[in-house]
Amino acid sequence: MLDIQLLRSDLEGTVARLARRGHRFPVEEFSTLETERKLLQTRTQELQARRNTLSRQIGHAKGRSEDASAIMAEADGLGHDIGQVESRLERIQAELQHILLQTPNLPHVSVPVGKSEADNRAVRSWGTPRVFEFAAKDHVSLGESLGLLDFSTAAKLSGARFSLMTGALARLHRALAQFMLDTHTNEHGYVEAYVPYLVNAESLLGTGQLPKFKEDLFEIPRRQEGGGRGFSPEDARSGADDGNLYLIPTAEVPLSNIVRDRIVPHESLPLRLTAHTPCFRSEAGSYGRDTRGMIRQHQFDKVELVQLVHPRQSYEALEILTGHAEKILQKLGLPYRVMELCTADMGFSATKTYDIEVWLPGQDAYREISSCSNCEAFQARRMQARFRNEKGRPELLHTLNGSGLAIGRTLVAILENFQNADGSVSIPEALQPHMGGMDRLRGKA
RNA sequence: GGAGAGAUGGCCGAGUGGUCGAAGGCGCUCCCCUGCUAAGGGAGUAUAGGCUCAAAAGGCUUAUCGAGGGUUCGAAUCCCUCUCUCUCCGCCA
């Protein structure tokens, strides 16, 4: 969420910055609401102040057993007015809040302005894509011919966009998670966390997935239809949280929300947290894309990196965090490049994002395997996540998150990059200790 | 799932309709005193807003005692709903 003060003090400039990322801010509506808000709020507070004064007088008078009926009569009349003005103010503020919640973060000045992902800027690359002396297969045919990857059975169990791995491949998947967690905790200073996979609406609001991206989430109804109490019309009307839970689309949600509604001492910063979790995405609106294979699934595992830092340090932290994700690919020996996303391609909450794209021989392309973002105070403001600064004042934290890495896609990259002419797949040395010394995936036969 | 108890400031804890943003204690900060240490004395110590101000400072003001609603001139206090915590029973990985 943007600081509303920014919109009040520099509406034009802020709107222009939002336009850089293709967001059209409802200027007219906002200005009208804001004018009205100011009027109503002042009026409300005047009336409330008057009521407080009168009530206090009544109290004093009664304490001295004097007659207070005249004062009470005036106060009685006030009540009605206050109720009216208050409810109008509430409505206006809810509308302002609605606009604010739909407004994305401001891109950092260094971010290239663009219209699509084609305008992303390559920052650096590492490793050289391997030249195959045979026809390279993609991970689907590799995995299926090894007999370790089975999409049709997954479809039977659950439907499209799920996968089933067995045997050494399932183990490799587990090994990757262990390897990534070990690296981040032992070498990069992260604290490992085990987090809930179901979170409430408030948490999703905090990190920015709600209210705008509800259709991308899997929602778990909490109350039974029929037998239970069911949704009352009042719930719907109040717009209140219905208590439903959502499957996490990323561990960023539970990890970042750890500091929601908290004020942490500045000495404890930066906080570095990591977790291995499954992630669930309904991928509404991506129907035609990546239908083959494990690239885009409703369920995938990921090791997530989250940092909560002093505002002064967030851009430095973004570079470091991105480096932590890169380190995994380097250890595995997977070629990649780092892209700086342009304004059009960045996520809702980010001011600046680096995508790490791994080389996939099966697609003859670099594909996203990690996305590392600085959100500055955007999420922190929604979460009321603060620290006590050097002057002893509470101040909003800056939040960062990045994949370190998406496990399914890393698995795909390993299959495709380390395949051999005979259809077997070599296991990167770094993973072998986690695989009981196994150095190659072979077919069952 | 059943029965009961509870949720107050950084912490402990008082407060059952008014003068309460909230006693008291602990902690913390500053000052005084004491040649060190200990003890003692004094002052201060929530958060988010609004208006004012060129800005800072300041001033005025509102809201917040788990959350939401209600009663009332007035709610931490009374009523309703919800959430969470604890205890006991049942069930269970």
Coordinates of C-alpha atoms (C1' of nucleotides) in Angstrom, one line a residue:
Chain A
M1 CA 0.0 0.0 0.0
L2 CA 1.2 3.4 -0.9
D3 CA 1.6 6.1 1.8
I4 CA -1.6 8.2 1.4
Q5 CA 0.4 11.2 2.4
L6 CA 2.3 10.9 -0.8
L7 CA -0.9 11.1 -2.8
R8 CA -2.1 14.0 -0.8
S9 CA 1.1 16.0 -1.0
D10 CA 2.1 15.1 -4.6
L11 CA -0.8 13.6 -6.4
E12 CA 0.4 14.5 -9.9
G13 CA 3.9 13.2 -9.4
T14 CA 2.8 10.0 -7.8
V15 CA 0.2 9.3 -10.6
A16 CA 3.0 9.9 -13.1
R17 CA 5.2 7.3 -11.4
L18 CA 2.4 4.8 -11.4
A19 CA 1.8 5.4 -15.1
R20 CA 5.4 4.3 -15.7
R21 CA 4.2 0.8 -14.8
G22 CA 1.0 1.1 -16.8
H23 CA -1.3 1.8 -13.8
R24 CA -4.1 4.3 -14.3
F25 CA -4.8 5.9 -11.0
P26 CA -8.3 7.2 -10.6
V27 CA -7.3 10.8 -9.9
E28 CA -10.7 12.4 -10.2
E29 CA -12.4 9.9 -7.9
F30 CA -9.6 10.1 -5.4
S31 CA -9.6 13.9 -5.2
T32 CA -13.3 14.1 -4.8
L33 CA -13.2 11.5 -2.0
E34 CA -10.2 13.1 -0.4
T35 CA -11.9 16.5 -0.3
E36 CA -15.0 15.0 1.2
R37 CA -13.0 13.0 3.7
K38 CA -11.2 16.0 5.0
L39 CA -14.5 17.8 5.5
L40 CA -16.3 14.9 7.1
Q41 CA -13.4 14.0 9.3
T42 CA -13.0 17.5 10.7
R43 CA -16.8 17.7 11.3
T44 CA -16.9 14.3 13.0
Q45 CA -14.1 15.1 15.3
E46 CA -15.6 18.5 16.2
L47 CA -18.8 16.8 17.1
Q48 CA -17.1 14.0 19.0
A49 CA -15.1 16.6 21.0
R50 CA -18.2 18.4 21.9
R51 CA -19.9 15.2 23.0
N52 CA -16.9 14.3 25.1
T53 CA -17.0 17.7 26.8
L54 CA -20.7 17.5 27.5
S55 CA -20.4 14.0 28.9
R56 CA -17.6 15.0 31.1
Q57 CA -19.7 17.9 32.4
I58 CA -22.6 15.5 33.1
G59 CA -20.3 13.3 35.0
H60 CA -19.0 16.2 37.1
A61 CA -22.5 17.5 37.7
K62 CA -23.8 14.1 38.8
G63 CA -20.8 13.7 41.0
R64 CA -21.9 16.8 42.9
S65 CA -25.5 15.7 42.6
E66 CA -26.5 18.7 40.6
D67 CA -29.1 18.8 37.9
A68 CA -27.7 17.9 34.5
S69 CA -30.8 17.6 32.4
A70 CA -30.1 20.7 30.2
I71 CA -26.7 19.4 29.2
M72 CA -28.1 15.9 28.7
A73 CA -30.7 17.3 26.3
E74 CA -28.0 18.9 24.2
A75 CA -25.9 15.8 24.2
D76 CA -28.9 13.7 23.2
G77 CA -29.3 15.8 20.1
L78 CA -25.7 15.5 19.2
G79 CA -25.8 11.7 19.2
H80 CA -28.0 11.5 16.0
D81 CA -25.7 13.9 14.1
I82 CA -22.6 12.1 15.1
G83 CA -24.0 8.8 13.9
Q84 CA -24.8 10.2 10.5
V85 CA -21.5 12.0 9.9
E86 CA -19.6 9.0 11.2
S87 CA -21.2 6.6 8.9
R88 CA -20.7 8.9 5.9
L89 CA -17.0 9.3 6.9
E90 CA -16.7 5.5 7.2
R91 CA -18.0 5.0 3.8
I92 CA -15.7 7.5 2.2
Q93 CA -12.7 6.1 4.0
A94 CA -13.6 2.6 2.9
E95 CA -13.7 3.8 -0.7
L96 CA -10.3 5.5 -0.3
Q97 CA -8.9 2.4 1.3
H98 CA -10.3 0.4 -1.7
I99 CA -8.5 2.5 -4.2
L100 CA -5.3 2.3 -2.1
L101 CA -5.5 -1.5 -1.9
Q102 CA -5.8 -1.7 -5.7
T103 CA -2.9 0.5 -6.3
P104 CA 0.5 -1.1 -7.0
N105 CA 3.8 -0.1 -5.7
L106 CA 5.9 2.7 -7.3
P107 CA 8.7 1.5 -9.4
H108 CA 12.2 2.5 -8.3
V109 CA 13.7 5.2 -10.4
S110 CA 16.4 2.8 -11.7
V111 CA 13.8 0.4 -13.2
P112 CA 13.6 0.5 -17.0
V113 CA 10.3 1.7 -18.3
G114 CA 8.7 -0.9 -20.6
K115 CA 5.6 -2.2 -22.2
S116 CA 6.2 -5.9 -21.8
E117 CA 8.7 -8.6 -20.7
A118 CA 10.5 -7.9 -24.0
D119 CA 11.7 -4.7 -22.3
N120 CA 13.4 -6.4 -19.4
R121 CA 17.1 -5.7 -19.2
A122 CA 19.7 -8.5 -19.0
V123 CA 22.1 -7.7 -16.2
R124 CA 24.5 -10.6 -16.3
S125 CA 24.8 -14.2 -17.1
W126 CA 26.6 -17.2 -15.7
G127 CA 27.7 -20.4 -17.3
T128 CA 27.4 -21.4 -20.9
P129 CA 24.5 -23.4 -22.4
R130 CA 25.8 -26.8 -23.2
V131 CA 26.1 -27.9 -26.8
F132 CA 24.6 -31.4 -27.3
E133 CA 26.1 -33.9 -29.6
F134 CA 22.8 -35.7 -29.7
A135 CA 19.2 -34.5 -29.9
A136 CA 18.4 -33.1 -26.4
K137 CA 15.0 -34.2 -25.0
D138 CA 12.8 -32.1 -22.8
H139 CA 12.2 -33.1 -19.2
V140 CA 8.8 -34.7 -19.9
S141 CA 10.2 -37.3 -22.3
L142 CA 13.3 -37.8 -20.1
G143 CA 11.3 -38.3 -17.0
E144 CA 8.7 -40.5 -18.6
S145 CA 11.1 -42.7 -20.3
L146 CA 13.0 -43.1 -17.1
G147 CA 9.7 -44.2 -15.7
L148 CA 10.0 -41.7 -12.8
L149 CA 7.6 -39.0 -14.0
D150 CA 4.0 -39.7 -14.7
F151 CA 1.6 -36.9 -15.7
S152 CA -1.3 -39.1 -16.8
T153 CA -1.6 -40.7 -13.4
A154 CA -1.3 -37.3 -11.8
A155 CA -4.2 -36.3 -14.0
K156 CA -6.2 -39.3 -12.8
L157 CA -5.6 -38.3 -9.2
S158 CA -6.2 -34.6 -9.4
G159 CA -6.5 -33.3 -12.9
A160 CA -4.4 -31.1 -15.2
R161 CA -1.4 -29.3 -14.0
F162 CA -0.3 -31.8 -11.4
S163 CA 2.7 -34.1 -11.4
L164 CA 3.6 -37.5 -10.0
M165 CA 7.3 -38.3 -9.4
T166 CA 8.5 -41.6 -8.1
G167 CA 11.7 -43.3 -7.1
A168 CA 15.0 -41.5 -7.5
L169 CA 13.3 -38.5 -9.1
A170 CA 11.1 -38.0 -6.1
R171 CA 14.2 -38.3 -4.0
L172 CA 16.1 -35.9 -6.1
H173 CA 13.2 -33.4 -5.6
R174 CA 13.6 -33.9 -1.8
A175 CA 17.4 -33.6 -2.1
L176 CA 17.0 -30.3 -3.8
A177 CA 15.0 -28.8 -1.0
Q178 CA 17.5 -30.1 1.6
F179 CA 20.4 -28.8 -0.4
M180 CA 18.9 -25.3 -0.8
L181 CA 17.9 -25.0 2.8
D182 CA 21.3 -26.2 4.0
T183 CA 23.0 -23.7 1.8
H184 CA 20.9 -20.8 2.9
T185 CA 21.0 -21.6 6.6
N186 CA 24.7 -22.6 6.8
E187 CA 26.2 -20.2 4.3
H188 CA 23.8 -17.3 3.9
G189 CA 22.6 -16.7 7.5
Y190 CA 18.9 -17.5 7.1
V191 CA 16.8 -18.9 9.9
E192 CA 14.8 -21.9 8.7
A193 CA 11.1 -21.8 9.4
Y194 CA 8.3 -24.3 9.2
V195 CA 5.2 -22.4 8.4
P196 CA 1.4 -23.0 7.9
Y197 CA 0.4 -23.8 4.4
L198 CA -3.1 -22.4 5.0
V199 CA -3.3 -18.7 5.8
N200 CA -6.1 -16.3 6.5
A201 CA -7.2 -13.4 4.4
E202 CA -5.4 -10.8 6.5
S203 CA -2.1 -12.4 5.8
L204 CA -2.7 -12.3 2.1
L205 CA -3.8 -8.8 2.3
G206 CA -0.6 -8.0 4.1
T207 CA 1.7 -9.2 1.3
G208 CA -0.6 -7.9 -1.5
Q209 CA -2.2 -11.1 -2.9
L210 CA -5.6 -9.9 -1.7
P211 CA -7.9 -8.3 -2.6
K212 CA -6.7 -8.0 -6.2
F213 CA -5.5 -11.5 -7.0
K214 CA -8.1 -13.7 -5.3
E215 CA -8.8 -15.7 -8.5
D216 CA -5.2 -17.0 -8.5
L217 CA -5.6 -18.6 -5.0
F218 CA -7.1 -21.8 -3.8
E219 CA -9.7 -20.9 -1.1
I220 CA -10.8 -23.4 1.5
P221 CA -14.3 -22.8 2.7
R222 CA -14.3 -23.2 6.5
R223 CA -18.0 -23.6 7.1
Q224 CA -19.9 -26.6 5.9
E225 CA -22.5 -26.0 3.4
G226 CA -25.9 -27.3 4.5
G227 CA -25.0 -28.8 7.9
G228 CA -23.2 -25.9 9.4
R229 CA -24.1 -22.4 10.1
G230 CA -23.4 -21.3 6.6
F231 CA -22.7 -17.8 5.4
S232 CA -25.1 -15.3 6.9
P233 CA -26.3 -12.4 4.8
E234 CA -24.6 -10.2 7.5
D235 CA -21.2 -11.6 6.7
A236 CA -21.6 -10.7 3.1
R237 CA -23.0 -7.3 3.8
S238 CA -20.3 -6.3 6.2
G239 CA -17.7 -7.5 3.7
A240 CA -15.9 -8.9 6.7
D241 CA -13.5 -11.6 6.5
D242 CA -15.5 -14.8 6.3
G243 CA -12.9 -16.8 8.1
N244 CA -11.9 -18.8 5.1
L245 CA -8.4 -20.0 4.7
Y246 CA -6.3 -20.0 1.6
L247 CA -3.5 -22.3 0.4
I248 CA -0.3 -20.3 0.2
P249 CA 0.8 -19.3 -3.3
T250 CA 4.3 -18.8 -1.9
A251 CA 6.0 -19.0 1.5
E252 CA 6.5 -15.3 1.2
V253 CA 3.1 -14.9 2.7
P254 CA 3.6 -16.7 6.0
L255 CA 7.2 -15.7 6.3
S256 CA 6.6 -12.0 5.8
N257 CA 3.5 -11.9 8.0
I258 CA 5.5 -13.2 10.9
V259 CA 6.3 -9.5 11.6
R260 CA 2.8 -8.3 11.0
D261 CA 1.5 -6.0 13.8
R262 CA 4.9 -6.1 15.4
I263 CA 7.6 -3.6 16.3
V264 CA 11.0 -5.3 16.3
P265 CA 14.1 -3.7 17.9
H266 CA 16.4 -2.4 15.2
E267 CA 19.3 -4.4 16.7
S268 CA 17.6 -7.6 15.4
L269 CA 17.7 -6.4 11.8
P270 CA 18.1 -7.7 9.2
L271 CA 15.8 -10.7 9.7
R272 CA 16.5 -13.4 7.2
L273 CA 14.0 -16.2 7.0
T274 CA 13.8 -19.2 4.7
A275 CA 11.3 -22.0 4.4
H276 CA 10.6 -25.0 2.1
T277 CA 6.9 -25.2 1.3
P278 CA 4.5 -26.4 -1.3
C279 CA 2.9 -23.5 -3.2
F280 CA -0.6 -23.6 -4.7
R281 CA -1.7 -21.5 -7.6
S282 CA -4.9 -21.7 -9.5
E283 CA -3.2 -20.1 -12.5
A284 CA -6.5 -18.7 -13.6
G285 CA -5.9 -16.9 -16.9
S286 CA -2.9 -18.9 -18.0
Y287 CA -4.8 -21.6 -19.7
G288 CA -2.9 -21.9 -22.9
R289 CA 0.6 -21.4 -21.4
D290 CA 3.1 -24.1 -20.5
T291 CA 0.6 -26.9 -20.6
R292 CA 3.2 -29.5 -21.2
G293 CA 5.4 -30.6 -18.3
M294 CA 6.2 -29.3 -14.8
I295 CA 6.8 -25.7 -15.6
R296 CA 3.4 -24.4 -14.6
Q297 CA 1.6 -26.4 -12.0
H298 CA -1.2 -25.9 -9.5
Q299 CA 1.2 -27.3 -6.8
F300 CA 4.9 -26.9 -6.7
D301 CA 7.6 -26.8 -4.0
K302 CA 9.8 -23.8 -3.4
V303 CA 12.5 -22.7 -1.0
E304 CA 11.7 -19.1 -0.2
L305 CA 14.0 -16.3 1.0
V306 CA 12.5 -13.4 3.0
Q307 CA 14.4 -10.5 4.4
L308 CA 13.1 -7.8 6.7
V309 CA 15.5 -4.9 6.8
H310 CA 16.2 -1.3 7.7
P311 CA 15.0 1.0 4.9
R312 CA 18.5 2.3 4.4
Q313 CA 19.7 -1.2 3.5
S314 CA 16.9 -2.6 1.3
Y315 CA 18.6 -2.1 -2.1
E316 CA 21.8 -3.5 -0.9
A317 CA 19.8 -6.4 0.5
L318 CA 18.2 -7.0 -2.8
E319 CA 21.5 -7.5 -4.5
I320 CA 22.7 -9.8 -1.7
L321 CA 19.5 -11.8 -1.7
T322 CA 19.6 -12.3 -5.5
G323 CA 23.1 -13.5 -5.1
H324 CA 21.9 -16.1 -2.6
A325 CA 19.5 -17.5 -5.1
E326 CA 22.2 -17.4 -7.9
K327 CA 24.6 -19.3 -5.6
I328 CA 22.3 -22.4 -5.8
L329 CA 22.5 -22.4 -9.5
Q330 CA 26.2 -22.0 -9.5
K331 CA 26.6 -24.9 -7.1
L332 CA 24.5 -27.0 -9.3
G333 CA 26.3 -25.9 -12.4
L334 CA 23.2 -24.6 -14.2
P335 CA 23.7 -21.8 -16.6
Y336 CA 21.5 -18.7 -16.0
R337 CA 21.0 -15.1 -16.6
V338 CA 19.7 -12.3 -14.4
M339 CA 17.1 -10.0 -15.8
E340 CA 16.1 -6.7 -14.3
L341 CA 12.4 -6.5 -14.9
C342 CA 10.9 -3.5 -16.6
T343 CA 8.1 -1.5 -15.1
A344 CA 5.4 -3.4 -17.0
D345 CA 6.6 -6.9 -15.9
M346 CA 7.0 -6.3 -12.2
G347 CA 4.7 -7.7 -9.6
F348 CA 2.1 -5.6 -7.7
S349 CA 4.1 -5.1 -4.5
A350 CA 7.6 -4.6 -5.9
T351 CA 9.6 -1.5 -6.5
K352 CA 12.4 -3.4 -8.2
T353 CA 12.7 -7.1 -9.3
Y354 CA 15.4 -9.3 -10.6
D355 CA 14.3 -12.5 -12.3
I356 CA 16.8 -15.3 -12.5
E357 CA 16.3 -17.4 -15.6
V358 CA 17.8 -20.8 -16.0
W359 CA 18.8 -22.3 -19.3
L360 CA 16.4 -25.1 -20.4
P361 CA 17.7 -27.1 -23.4
G362 CA 14.3 -28.7 -23.9
Q363 CA 12.8 -25.3 -24.6
D364 CA 16.0 -23.8 -26.1
A365 CA 15.3 -20.8 -23.8
Y366 CA 16.0 -19.2 -20.5
R367 CA 13.0 -19.6 -18.1
E368 CA 12.3 -17.9 -14.8
I369 CA 13.4 -20.0 -11.8
S370 CA 13.5 -17.2 -9.3
S371 CA 12.1 -13.8 -8.7
C372 CA 13.7 -11.5 -6.2
S373 CA 12.0 -8.3 -5.2
N374 CA 12.3 -5.3 -2.9
C375 CA 8.9 -4.2 -1.8
E376 CA 10.2 -1.3 0.3
A377 CA 7.5 -0.3 2.8
F378 CA 4.6 -1.4 0.6
Q379 CA 3.9 -4.7 2.3
A380 CA 5.1 -3.4 5.7
R381 CA 2.5 -0.7 5.6
R382 CA -0.3 -3.2 4.9
M383 CA 1.0 -5.4 7.6
Q384 CA 2.0 -2.7 10.1
A385 CA 5.4 -4.4 10.3
R386 CA 7.7 -2.0 12.0
F387 CA 11.0 -1.6 13.9
R388 CA 12.0 0.8 16.6
N389 CA 14.5 3.0 15.0
E390 CA 17.6 4.6 16.5
K391 CA 15.6 7.5 17.9
G392 CA 13.2 5.1 19.5
R393 CA 10.4 5.8 17.0
P394 CA 8.5 3.1 15.3
E395 CA 9.2 3.0 11.6
L396 CA 8.0 0.7 8.7
L397 CA 10.4 -2.0 7.7
H398 CA 11.4 -2.8 4.2
T399 CA 10.5 -6.3 3.0
L400 CA 12.2 -8.4 0.4
N401 CA 11.5 -11.8 -1.0
G402 CA 12.9 -14.2 -3.5
S403 CA 12.8 -17.8 -4.6
G404 CA 15.8 -19.7 -3.6
L405 CA 14.7 -21.6 -5.8
A406 CA 11.6 -23.0 -7.3
I407 CA 12.3 -26.7 -6.8
G408 CA 10.2 -28.2 -9.6
R409 CA 11.8 -25.9 -12.2
T410 CA 15.2 -26.7 -10.8
L411 CA 14.5 -30.3 -11.2
V412 CA 13.5 -29.7 -14.8
A413 CA 16.7 -27.8 -15.4
I414 CA 18.8 -30.7 -14.0
L415 CA 17.0 -33.2 -16.1
E416 CA 17.4 -31.2 -19.3
N417 CA 20.9 -29.9 -18.8
F418 CA 22.5 -33.1 -17.4
Q419 CA 20.9 -35.6 -19.7
N420 CA 23.1 -38.2 -21.4
A421 CA 22.8 -39.7 -24.8
D422 CA 21.5 -42.9 -23.3
G423 CA 18.6 -41.1 -21.7
S424 CA 20.1 -41.2 -18.2
V425 CA 20.7 -38.0 -16.2
S426 CA 23.8 -37.2 -14.3
I427 CA 23.3 -35.9 -10.8
P428 CA 25.2 -32.7 -10.0
E429 CA 28.0 -33.3 -7.5
A430 CA 26.6 -30.9 -5.0
L431 CA 23.5 -33.0 -4.7
Q432 CA 25.2 -36.4 -4.5
P433 CA 25.7 -36.3 -0.7
H434 CA 21.9 -35.7 -0.4
M435 CA 21.3 -38.7 -2.7
G436 CA 23.2 -41.3 -0.8
G437 CA 26.0 -41.0 -3.2
M438 CA 23.9 -41.7 -6.3
D439 CA 25.5 -40.0 -9.4
R440 CA 23.0 -40.8 -12.1
L441 CA 19.3 -41.4 -12.7
R442 CA 18.8 -44.5 -14.8
G443 CA 15.8 -46.1 -16.4
K444 CA 14.1 -48.9 -14.5
A445 CA 15.0 -51.5 -17.1
Chain B
rG1 C1' -16.6 -32.4 19.8
rG2 C1' -18.2 -31.3 25.4
rA3 C1' -17.5 -28.3 30.1
rG4 C1' -15.3 -24.1 32.3
rA5 C1' -11.9 -19.8 32.8
rG6 C1' -9.7 -15.8 30.4
rA7 C1' -7.8 -11.6 26.7
rU8 C1' -6.1 -4.3 29.8
rG9 C1' 0.2 -0.3 28.0
rG10 C1' 7.3 -3.4 26.8
rC11 C1' 6.0 -7.0 31.0
rC12 C1' 3.1 -8.0 35.6
rG13 C1' -1.4 -6.4 37.3
rA14 C1' -5.8 -3.0 39.3
rG15 C1' -10.1 -1.3 37.5
rU16 C1' -18.2 -3.6 37.1
rG17 C1' -21.0 3.0 33.9
rG18 C1' -18.6 9.3 34.3
rU19 C1' -13.6 13.4 36.5
rC20 C1' -9.8 6.7 32.9
rG21 C1' -5.3 6.6 27.7
rA22 C1' -6.2 3.9 32.0
rA23 C1' -3.9 3.0 39.6
rG24 C1' 0.3 0.3 41.4
rG25 C1' 4.7 -2.4 40.4
rC26 C1' 8.7 -4.1 37.2
rG27 C1' 11.6 -2.7 33.1
rC28 C1' 13.7 1.3 30.3
rU29 C1' 15.5 6.7 29.5
rC30 C1' 17.2 11.2 31.6
rC31 C1' 18.6 14.0 36.0
rC32 C1' 20.2 14.4 41.3
rC33 C1' 22.8 12.2 45.3
rU34 C1' 26.6 8.8 46.7
rG35 C1' 34.8 8.9 45.7
rC36 C1' 33.6 2.5 42.8
rU37 C1' 29.5 -1.0 43.6
rA38 C1' 24.9 -1.4 46.0
rA39 C1' 21.0 1.5 47.8
rG40 C1' 18.2 6.2 47.5
rG41 C1' 15.4 10.7 45.4
rG42 C1' 13.0 13.2 41.1
rA43 C1' 11.1 13.5 36.1
rG44 C1' 9.7 10.9 31.8
rU45 C1' 8.1 6.4 29.2
rA46 C1' 1.7 3.4 23.9
rU47 C1' 0.1 3.5 18.8
rA48 C1' -2.4 5.4 14.5
rG49 C1' -4.8 9.5 12.5
rG50 C1' -7.0 14.6 11.5
rC51 C1' -6.6 20.0 11.6
rU52 C1' -3.1 24.0 12.0
rC53 C1' 2.0 25.4 10.4
rA54 C1' 6.3 27.2 4.3
rA55 C1' 8.8 23.4 7.2
rA56 C1' 10.5 21.8 11.9
rA57 C1' 9.0 22.6 16.7
rG58 C1' 4.6 23.4 18.8
rG59 C1' -0.6 23.8 19.4
rC60 C1' -5.7 21.9 19.1
rU61 C1' -8.2 17.3 18.5
rU62 C1' -10.1 12.1 17.4
rA63 C1' -9.7 6.9 17.8
rU64 C1' -7.7 2.6 20.1
rC65 C1' -8.3 -1.8 27.0
rG66 C1' -8.6 -9.2 21.6
rA67 C1' -12.2 -8.0 16.9
rG68 C1' -17.0 -6.4 15.3
rG69 C1' -21.9 -4.8 16.6
rG70 C1' -25.5 -3.0 20.4
rU71 C1' -27.5 -0.2 24.9
rU72 C1' -26.4 4.8 27.0
rC73 C1' -25.7 11.8 27.1
rG74 C1' -21.3 8.8 28.4
rA75 C1' -18.5 1.9 27.9
rA76 C1' -12.1 -1.1 29.7
rU77 C1' -16.7 -1.8 32.7
rC78 C1' -23.5 -3.8 30.6
rC79 C1' -25.6 -7.0 26.3
rC80 C1' -24.8 -9.9 21.5
rU81 C1' -21.6 -12.3 17.8
rC82 C1' -16.8 -13.8 16.5
rU83 C1' -11.5 -14.9 17.2
rC84 C1' -7.6 -16.5 20.1
rU85 C1' -5.4 -18.5 24.8
rC86 C1' -5.6 -21.6 29.1
rU87 C1' -7.7 -26.0 32.2
rC88 C1' -10.4 -30.6 32.3
rC89 C1' -12.9 -34.6 29.4
rG90 C1' -13.4 -37.2 24.6
rC91 C1' -11.0 -38.2 20.0
rC92 C1' -6.7 -38.3 17.2
rA93 C1' -1.1 -38.2 13.7

